[in-house]
Coordinates of C-alpha atoms in Angstrom, one line a residue:
Chain M
X264 CA -21.3 1.2 1.7
X265 CA -17.7 2.4 1.6
X266 CA -15.4 -0.4 3.1
X267 CA -12.6 1.9 4.4
X268 CA -13.3 5.6 4.6
X269 CA -11.1 8.6 5.7
X270 CA -11.8 12.1 6.5
X271 CA -11.0 14.6 5.3
X272 CA -9.9 13.9 1.8
X273 CA -8.0 17.0 1.6
X274 CA -6.2 18.9 4.3
X275 CA -4.3 22.3 3.9
X276 CA -2.8 23.8 7.1
X277 CA 0.0 26.0 8.2
X278 CA 3.2 24.8 9.7
X279 CA 3.0 24.4 13.5
X280 CA -0.6 23.5 13.6
X281 CA -2.1 20.2 15.0
X282 CA -4.4 18.2 12.9
X283 CA -6.2 14.9 12.9
X284 CA -7.3 12.5 10.2
X285 CA -10.0 9.9 10.9
X286 CA -10.4 6.4 9.5
X287 CA -13.2 4.0 9.7
X288 CA -13.8 0.5 8.3
X289 CA -17.0 -1.5 8.0
X290 CA -15.3 -4.7 7.0
X291 CA -15.4 -6.2 10.5
X292 CA -11.6 -6.5 10.3
X293 CA -9.4 -6.7 13.3
X294 CA -6.4 -4.8 12.0
X295 CA -5.9 -1.3 10.8
X296 CA -2.9 0.5 9.3
X297 CA -1.7 4.0 8.5
X298 CA 0.6 4.4 5.5
X299 CA 2.4 7.6 4.3
X300 CA 2.9 8.0 0.4
X301 CA 5.3 10.7 -0.6
X302 CA 5.4 12.8 -3.8
X303 CA 7.4 10.0 -5.5
X304 CA 4.5 7.6 -4.7
X305 CA 6.6 5.6 -2.4
X306 CA 4.2 3.9 0.2
X307 CA 5.6 3.2 3.7
X308 CA 3.9 1.8 6.8
X309 CA 3.7 3.9 9.8
X310 CA 1.5 2.2 12.3
X311 CA -0.7 -1.0 12.7
X312 CA -3.3 -1.9 15.3
X313 CA -4.7 -5.2 16.0
X314 CA -7.8 -5.3 18.3
X315 CA -6.9 -1.8 19.5
X316 CA -3.3 -2.7 20.3
X317 CA -0.3 -1.3 18.6
X318 CA 1.7 -4.0 16.7
X319 CA 3.7 -2.0 14.2
X320 CA 5.4 1.3 15.1
X321 CA 7.9 2.3 12.4
X322 CA 10.4 5.0 12.9
X323 CA 7.9 7.8 12.9
X324 CA 8.5 11.1 14.7
X325 CA 6.6 11.2 18.0
X326 CA 4.5 14.2 16.7
X327 CA 2.5 11.5 15.1
X328 CA 0.1 9.6 17.5
X329 CA -2.4 7.1 16.4
X330 CA -5.5 6.4 18.4
X331 CA -7.8 3.5 18.0
X332 CA -11.0 3.9 20.2
X333 CA -12.4 0.7 18.8
X334 CA -11.5 -2.0 16.2
X335 CA -13.4 -0.1 13.4
X336 CA -11.5 3.2 14.0
X337 CA -7.9 4.3 13.7
X338 CA -7.3 7.9 13.9
X339 CA -4.1 9.8 13.2
X340 CA -3.1 12.9 15.2
X341 CA -0.2 15.0 14.0
X342 CA 1.2 17.8 16.3
X343 CA 3.4 20.7 15.2
X344 CA 3.0 20.0 11.4
X345 CA 6.1 20.4 9.3
X346 CA 6.6 21.0 5.6
X347 CA 7.9 17.4 5.2
X348 CA 4.7 15.9 6.6
X349 CA 3.0 17.0 3.3
X350 CA 2.0 13.5 1.6
X351 CA -1.0 11.4 1.0
X352 CA -1.9 9.3 4.1
X353 CA -3.7 6.0 3.5
X354 CA -5.6 4.0 6.0
X355 CA -5.9 0.3 5.4
X356 CA -7.4 -2.7 7.2
X357 CA -7.2 -6.5 7.1
X358 CA -8.8 -9.4 9.0
X359 CA -5.5 -10.6 10.5
X360 CA -2.4 -8.7 11.3
X361 CA -0.1 -10.8 9.2
X362 CA 1.3 -9.2 5.9
X363 CA -0.2 -12.2 4.1
X364 CA -3.7 -11.0 4.8
X365 CA -5.2 -8.8 2.1
X366 CA -5.2 -5.3 3.1
X367 CA -8.0 -2.9 1.9
X368 CA -7.1 0.7 1.6
X369 CA -9.1 3.9 2.0
X370 CA -9.1 6.7 -0.5
X371 CA -6.4 8.6 1.0
X372 CA -6.1 12.1 2.7
X373 CA -3.9 14.6 0.9
X374 CA -2.1 16.7 3.6
X375 CA -0.5 19.9 2.4
X376 CA 1.6 21.9 5.0
X377 CA 2.3 25.5 4.0
Chain F
X10 CA 18.5 -1.9 4.3
X11 CA 16.7 -4.6 2.2
X12 CA 13.9 -3.2 0.0
X13 CA 11.6 -4.0 -2.8
X14 CA 12.0 -1.9 -6.0
X15 CA 11.0 -1.6 -9.5
X16 CA 13.1 -1.6 -12.7
X17 CA 11.2 1.2 -14.5
X18 CA 9.1 4.1 -13.1
X19 CA 7.1 4.4 -16.2
X20 CA 5.5 2.2 -18.9
X21 CA 3.5 3.3 -22.0
X22 CA 1.5 0.6 -23.5
X23 CA -0.7 0.5 -26.7
X24 CA -4.3 -0.5 -26.0
X25 CA -4.7 -4.3 -26.7
X26 CA -1.0 -5.0 -26.2
X27 CA 0.3 -7.2 -23.3
X28 CA 2.1 -5.2 -20.4
X29 CA 5.0 -6.5 -18.4
X30 CA 5.7 -4.7 -15.1
X31 CA 8.9 -5.9 -13.4
X32 CA 10.0 -5.8 -9.8
X33 CA 13.3 -6.7 -8.1
X34 CA 13.6 -7.4 -4.4
X35 CA 16.6 -7.9 -2.2
X36 CA 15.2 -9.6 0.9
X37 CA 16.1 -13.2 0.6
X38 CA 13.8 -14.1 3.6
X39 CA 10.8 -12.9 1.6
X40 CA 8.4 -15.6 0.7
X41 CA 5.2 -13.7 0.0
X42 CA 4.7 -11.3 -2.9
X43 CA 1.7 -9.1 -3.8
X44 CA 0.8 -6.6 -6.5
X45 CA -1.3 -3.6 -6.0
X46 CA -3.0 -1.2 -8.4
X47 CA -3.4 2.3 -7.5
X48 CA -5.6 4.5 -9.8
X49 CA -5.5 8.2 -9.8
X50 CA -6.9 9.7 -6.7
X51 CA -7.6 6.4 -5.0
X52 CA -6.0 4.0 -2.6
X53 CA -4.1 0.9 -3.7
X54 CA -6.2 -2.1 -4.7
X55 CA -5.1 -5.8 -4.4
X56 CA -4.6 -7.6 -7.9
X57 CA -2.8 -10.8 -7.2
X58 CA -0.4 -12.5 -4.8
X59 CA 2.1 -15.4 -4.9
X60 CA 3.9 -17.4 -2.4
X61 CA 7.6 -18.6 -2.9
X62 CA 6.6 -22.2 -3.4
X63 CA 5.0 -21.2 -6.7
X64 CA 6.7 -19.6 -9.7
X65 CA 3.5 -18.6 -11.6
X66 CA -0.1 -17.6 -10.6
X67 CA -2.8 -16.5 -12.9
X68 CA -5.9 -14.3 -12.4
X69 CA -8.3 -12.7 -14.7
X70 CA -6.1 -11.1 -17.4
X71 CA -3.1 -10.9 -14.9
X72 CA -0.2 -13.3 -14.3
X73 CA 2.4 -13.0 -11.8
X74 CA 5.8 -14.7 -12.2
X75 CA 8.3 -15.1 -9.5
X76 CA 12.0 -16.1 -9.9
X77 CA 13.5 -16.6 -6.4
X78 CA 16.9 -17.4 -7.9
X79 CA 17.4 -13.8 -9.2
X80 CA 14.9 -12.2 -6.8
X81 CA 12.6 -11.0 -9.6
X82 CA 8.8 -10.6 -9.8
X83 CA 6.8 -9.6 -12.7
X84 CA 3.0 -8.7 -13.4
X85 CA 1.7 -9.5 -16.9
X86 CA -1.5 -7.8 -18.0
X87 CA -3.1 -9.4 -21.1
X88 CA -4.9 -7.2 -23.7
X89 CA -4.2 -4.0 -21.7
X90 CA -7.2 -1.7 -21.6
X91 CA -7.6 2.0 -20.7
X92 CA -8.8 1.1 -17.2
X93 CA -5.6 -0.6 -16.5
X94 CA -3.9 3.0 -16.5
X95 CA -2.6 3.3 -13.0
X96 CA 0.5 3.0 -10.7
X97 CA 1.4 -0.6 -9.9
X98 CA 3.2 -1.6 -6.7
X99 CA 4.8 -4.8 -5.8
X100 CA 5.2 -5.6 -2.2
X101 CA 6.9 -8.3 -0.3
X102 CA 7.1 -9.9 3.2
X103 CA 8.4 -13.0 5.0
X104 CA 5.6 -15.3 5.6
X105 CA 5.0 -14.8 9.2
X106 CA 5.9 -11.2 9.3
X107 CA 3.4 -8.3 10.0
X108 CA 4.8 -5.7 7.6
X109 CA 4.5 -5.3 3.8
X110 CA 7.4 -3.6 2.1
X111 CA 6.4 -1.8 -0.9
X112 CA 8.4 -0.9 -4.0
X113 CA 8.5 2.6 -5.6
X114 CA 5.8 1.8 -8.2
X115 CA 5.5 1.8 -12.1
X116 CA 3.1 4.3 -13.7
X117 CA 1.4 2.4 -16.7
X118 CA -0.2 4.7 -19.3
X119 CA -2.5 3.1 -22.0
X120 CA -2.4 4.7 -25.4
X121 CA -5.6 4.6 -27.5

């Protein structure tokens, strides 16, 4: 009965590899997000989708590509992983795309690039 | 650029005491503010929010105070409990915007 779920919870990989993180929400929300949290706990928005359409695309390297196959899923694919990509990645969802609508976060995926 | 930040990165509190977590912001266009709590190994969780037409809002054991004159936001936790140990984030946004800007976070540790 988890509201926002992410897989995997931990991901350890070598530089240069390509990896994906999956996110699913069962809240019936229209909007989903990806955030990156660095080692200092700073949380920064990367992308958001509303009804499968991209509405926020922050200054993120184009090695990062989100994909929303349907409203309940937002996956994050990362090509040619770099050391600086090591972080915790959080998926979130909200009913509406406005910042004033409460966002519900998943448990996070800790990515370690060696 | 304009950002939201916190005054102190860590706060140690005796169990049963009140906690005050501070946040300063610089975006004068912001009129929506929110506090999130992140426990170890988990994602952030909504605590309380406030709009700029208010200066105080109370929840269960928590109170948020907003001073727009000095661009300051605070979260007060009454009778702090061990379960309150977490990282607390403030975030802000203009009312009609799509993006929340988060501050750096304050780590609260509750001493028994």
